[in-house]
Amino acid sequence: MSEEGIAAQLLQESVGKNVLVKLKGRRSVRGKIKGFDKQMNIFITDAIETIEQTNNNNPEKDQESQIGDTLIRGDNVITIAVL
């Protein structure tokens, strides 16, 4: 099975489950996968976006925002973890 086939199978098994999606740019999104397409664009419901705040001299708390339903472009995804 090709890498794309394995990724699609794993995503299919994750539909309806809560996931943490790490994105480029020190961002991540938590929510429930509702669906995806062949480009690995992912539709997430009840999403919460987290932006990592990094400052070498003064570490700040990460910023979280409730964003609801969202579509994440597959080319921005680094990792996906089922929670």
XYZ file of N, CA, C and O in Angstrom:
332
model
N 0.855 -1.185 0.000
C 0.000 0.000 0.000
C 0.898 1.245 0.000
O 1.897 1.300 0.694
N 0.520 2.259 -0.759
C 1.313 3.482 -0.855
C 1.178 4.316 0.412
O 0.272 4.107 1.223
N 2.090 5.284 0.569
C 2.025 6.175 1.742
C 0.717 6.947 1.775
O 0.139 7.141 2.842
N 0.242 7.388 0.597
C -1.030 8.115 0.539
C -2.184 7.221 0.985
O -3.095 7.673 1.671
N -2.125 5.947 0.595
C -3.170 5.004 0.987
C -3.190 4.756 2.482
O -4.252 4.668 3.098
N -2.004 4.656 3.075
C -1.913 4.458 4.522
C -2.429 5.681 5.260
O -3.198 5.562 6.214
N -2.030 6.875 4.800
C -2.483 8.115 5.445
C -4.004 8.243 5.341
O -4.670 8.599 6.323
N -4.559 7.949 4.177
C -6.009 8.031 4.004
C -6.729 7.026 4.903
O -7.768 7.348 5.491
N -6.178 5.834 5.040
C -6.787 4.818 5.898
C -6.772 5.270 7.363
O -7.760 5.132 8.073
N -5.634 5.817 7.806
C -5.539 6.295 9.187
C -6.492 7.459 9.438
O -7.132 7.535 10.487
N -6.594 8.378 8.475
C -7.543 9.484 8.621
C -8.972 8.965 8.662
O -9.784 9.436 9.460
N -9.292 8.007 7.807
C -10.646 7.438 7.791
C -10.990 6.828 9.144
O -12.103 6.998 9.642
N -10.033 6.153 9.771
C -10.262 5.561 11.089
C -10.415 6.627 12.173
O -10.957 6.354 13.238
N -9.936 7.844 11.908
C -9.984 8.931 12.889
C -11.228 9.803 12.757
O -11.457 10.668 13.603
N -12.019 9.613 11.704
C -13.229 10.415 11.521
C -14.145 10.200 12.720
O -14.374 9.078 13.153
N -14.615 11.294 13.289
C -15.491 11.242 14.450
C -14.752 11.247 15.775
O -15.371 11.291 16.830
N -13.425 11.212 15.734
C -12.626 11.207 16.963
C -11.984 12.570 17.183
O -11.765 13.326 16.246
N -11.680 12.856 18.447
C -10.971 14.087 18.776
C -9.499 13.928 18.436
O -8.897 12.896 18.737
N -8.942 14.965 17.808
C -7.545 14.919 17.372
C -6.840 16.227 17.728
O -7.473 17.254 17.981
N -5.520 16.153 17.719
C -4.665 17.326 17.822
C -3.869 17.375 16.529
O -3.158 16.426 16.195
N -4.027 18.474 15.785
C -3.341 18.645 14.510
C -2.286 19.732 14.689
O -2.618 20.879 14.969
N -1.009 19.359 14.560
C 0.088 20.328 14.630
C 0.279 20.906 13.235
O 0.337 20.169 12.247
N 0.390 22.244 13.178
C 0.506 22.944 11.910
C 1.813 23.720 11.820
O 2.468 23.965 12.845
N 2.157 24.119 10.615
C 3.309 24.994 10.422
C 3.043 26.312 11.146
O 1.895 26.707 11.350
N 4.112 27.009 11.542
C 3.948 28.318 12.161
C 3.599 28.276 13.633
O 2.909 29.167 14.129
N 4.023 27.232 14.355
C 3.795 27.095 15.806
C 2.311 27.183 16.176
O 1.924 27.767 17.179
N 1.467 26.590 15.344
C 0.027 26.552 15.607
C -0.429 25.104 15.706
O 0.169 24.212 15.121
N -1.526 24.907 16.420
C -2.148 23.592 16.471
C -3.648 23.779 16.616
O -4.123 24.827 17.054
N -4.389 22.754 16.220
C -5.852 22.784 16.296
C -6.312 21.480 16.922
O -5.871 20.395 16.534
N -7.203 21.599 17.924
C -7.852 20.436 18.545
C -9.317 20.457 18.142
O -9.939 21.519 18.097
N -9.847 19.286 17.882
C -11.262 19.185 17.537
C -11.579 17.799 17.025
O -10.773 16.876 17.144
N -12.761 17.658 16.438
C -13.239 16.358 15.954
C -13.200 16.355 14.428
O -13.745 17.248 13.785
N -12.541 15.337 13.852
C -12.479 15.227 12.394
C -13.851 14.835 11.865
O -14.429 13.844 12.282
N -14.365 15.659 10.959
C -15.636 15.351 10.314
C -15.406 14.718 8.945
O -16.199 13.900 8.501
N -14.298 15.094 8.277
C -14.009 14.521 6.973
C -12.694 15.041 6.418
O -12.050 15.902 7.015
N -12.325 14.505 5.246
C -11.083 14.902 4.582
C -11.219 14.559 3.103
O -12.151 13.869 2.694
N -10.271 15.057 2.290
C -10.286 14.742 0.865
C -8.950 14.159 0.436
O -8.070 13.930 1.269
N -8.785 13.911 -0.861
C -7.578 13.240 -1.341
C -6.324 14.094 -1.218
O -5.224 13.571 -1.231
N -6.462 15.422 -1.059
C -5.306 16.294 -0.820
C -4.973 16.387 0.661
O -4.120 17.150 1.067
N -5.668 15.608 1.480
C -5.505 15.577 2.931
C -5.918 16.894 3.598
O -5.450 17.217 4.687
N -6.806 17.661 2.914
C -7.446 18.783 3.582
C -8.399 18.176 4.610
O -9.078 17.191 4.323
N -8.419 18.748 5.806
C -9.165 18.141 6.904
C -10.229 19.116 7.403
O -9.924 20.288 7.683
N -11.471 18.647 7.533
C -12.559 19.448 8.096
C -12.729 19.047 9.553
O -12.922 17.878 9.865
N -12.614 20.030 10.456
C -12.684 19.781 11.893
C -13.820 20.609 12.498
O -13.962 21.791 12.189
N -14.602 19.979 13.370
C -15.674 20.674 14.068
C -15.256 20.964 15.508
O -14.376 20.307 16.053
N -15.915 21.939 16.117
C -15.645 22.336 17.513
C -14.146 22.578 17.737
O -13.579 22.152 18.741
N -13.523 23.268 16.803
C -12.069 23.435 16.819
C -11.613 24.518 17.788
O -12.265 25.549 17.950
N -10.479 24.257 18.416
C -9.790 25.221 19.271
C -8.377 25.367 18.735
O -7.649 24.380 18.625
N -8.009 26.604 18.370
C -6.676 26.863 17.841
C -5.763 27.318 18.969
O -6.153 28.130 19.805
N -4.550 26.785 18.992
C -3.535 27.187 19.962
C -2.346 27.754 19.204
O -1.854 27.122 18.268
N -1.902 28.944 19.609
C -0.715 29.559 19.037
C 0.346 29.569 20.123
O 0.145 30.147 21.190
N 1.465 28.890 19.858
C 2.549 28.814 20.833
C 3.254 30.162 20.926
O 3.684 30.706 19.926
N 3.335 30.687 22.135
C 4.038 31.939 22.388
C 5.445 31.601 22.839
O 5.623 30.944 23.859
N 6.442 32.006 22.084
C 7.821 31.730 22.472
C 8.598 33.031 22.507
O 8.647 33.772 21.531
N 9.158 33.299 23.663
C 10.010 34.462 23.859
C 11.110 34.003 24.801
O 10.840 33.592 25.924
N 12.341 34.062 24.359
C 13.462 33.533 25.141
C 13.591 34.178 26.517
O 13.958 33.523 27.481
N 13.299 35.458 26.647
C 13.480 36.160 27.920
C 12.261 36.078 28.824
O 12.378 36.178 30.035
N 11.084 35.928 28.246
C 9.851 35.962 29.027
C 8.850 34.968 28.442
O 8.041 35.338 27.610
N 8.897 33.709 28.889
C 7.946 32.734 28.342
C 6.514 33.111 28.711
O 6.220 33.396 29.865
N 5.665 33.152 27.700
C 4.271 33.527 27.912
C 3.379 32.302 27.737
O 3.769 31.312 27.142
N 2.168 32.415 28.236
C 1.197 31.346 28.086
C 0.726 31.290 26.635
O 0.583 32.313 25.985
N 0.511 30.064 26.136
C 0.010 29.901 24.779
C -1.367 30.541 24.648
O -2.160 30.559 25.593
N -1.658 31.068 23.471
C -2.922 31.746 23.204
C -3.895 30.755 22.567
O -3.577 30.137 21.550
N -5.083 30.584 23.162
C -6.100 29.674 22.632
C -7.328 30.457 22.197
O -7.723 31.418 22.851
N -7.935 29.998 21.080
C -9.147 30.627 20.556
C -10.111 29.551 20.086
O -9.710 28.613 19.394
N -11.372 29.689 20.452
C -12.427 28.798 19.961
C -12.756 29.266 18.548
O -13.148 30.410 18.350
N -12.568 28.401 17.540
C -12.823 28.817 16.160
C -13.958 28.051 15.500
O -14.311 28.327 14.363
N -14.536 27.083 16.185
C -15.688 26.354 15.649
C -15.309 25.413 14.531
O -14.330 24.687 14.627
N -16.066 25.430 13.427
C -15.785 24.555 12.286
C -14.688 25.181 11.436
O -14.714 26.382 11.168
N -13.748 24.357 10.994
C -12.640 24.885 10.203
C -12.150 23.849 9.194
O -12.298 22.650 9.395
N -11.586 24.362 8.109
C -10.979 23.522 7.081
C -9.483 23.807 7.092
O -9.064 24.951 6.955
N -8.687 22.765 7.273
C -7.236 22.899 7.328
C -6.660 22.341 6.033
O -6.941 21.191 5.672
N -5.868 23.153 5.352
C -5.206 22.688 4.126
C -4.166 21.629 4.469
O -3.370 21.803 5.398
N -4.176 20.561 3.718
C -3.288 19.436 3.986
C -1.813 19.782 3.955
O -1.018 19.184 4.673
N -1.421 20.780 3.149
C 0.008 21.117 3.070
C 0.507 21.900 4.280
O 1.701 22.135 4.400
N -0.382 22.278 5.194
C 0.018 22.954 6.429
C 0.169 21.997 7.607
O 0.669 22.365 8.658
N -0.254 20.740 7.436
C -0.264 19.768 8.517
C 1.139 19.152 8.705
O 1.762 18.727 7.741
N 1.586 19.132 9.962
C 2.842 18.462 10.299
C 2.549 17.083 10.877
O 3.084 16.088 10.418
N 1.684 17.018 11.909
C 1.299 15.746 12.509
C -0.157 15.768 12.932
O -0.731 16.836 13.151
N -0.732 14.580 13.077
C -2.099 14.417 13.592
C -2.039 13.338 14.666
O -1.515 12.245 14.423
N -2.582 13.640 15.846
C -2.624 12.661 16.933
C -4.064 12.507 17.415
O -4.751 13.507 17.645
N -4.506 11.275 17.578
C -5.827 10.998 18.134
C -5.719 11.156 19.644
O -4.810 10.634 20.279
N -6.662 11.906 20.217
C -6.645 12.162 21.676
C -7.520 11.168 22.408
O -8.390 10.566 21.914
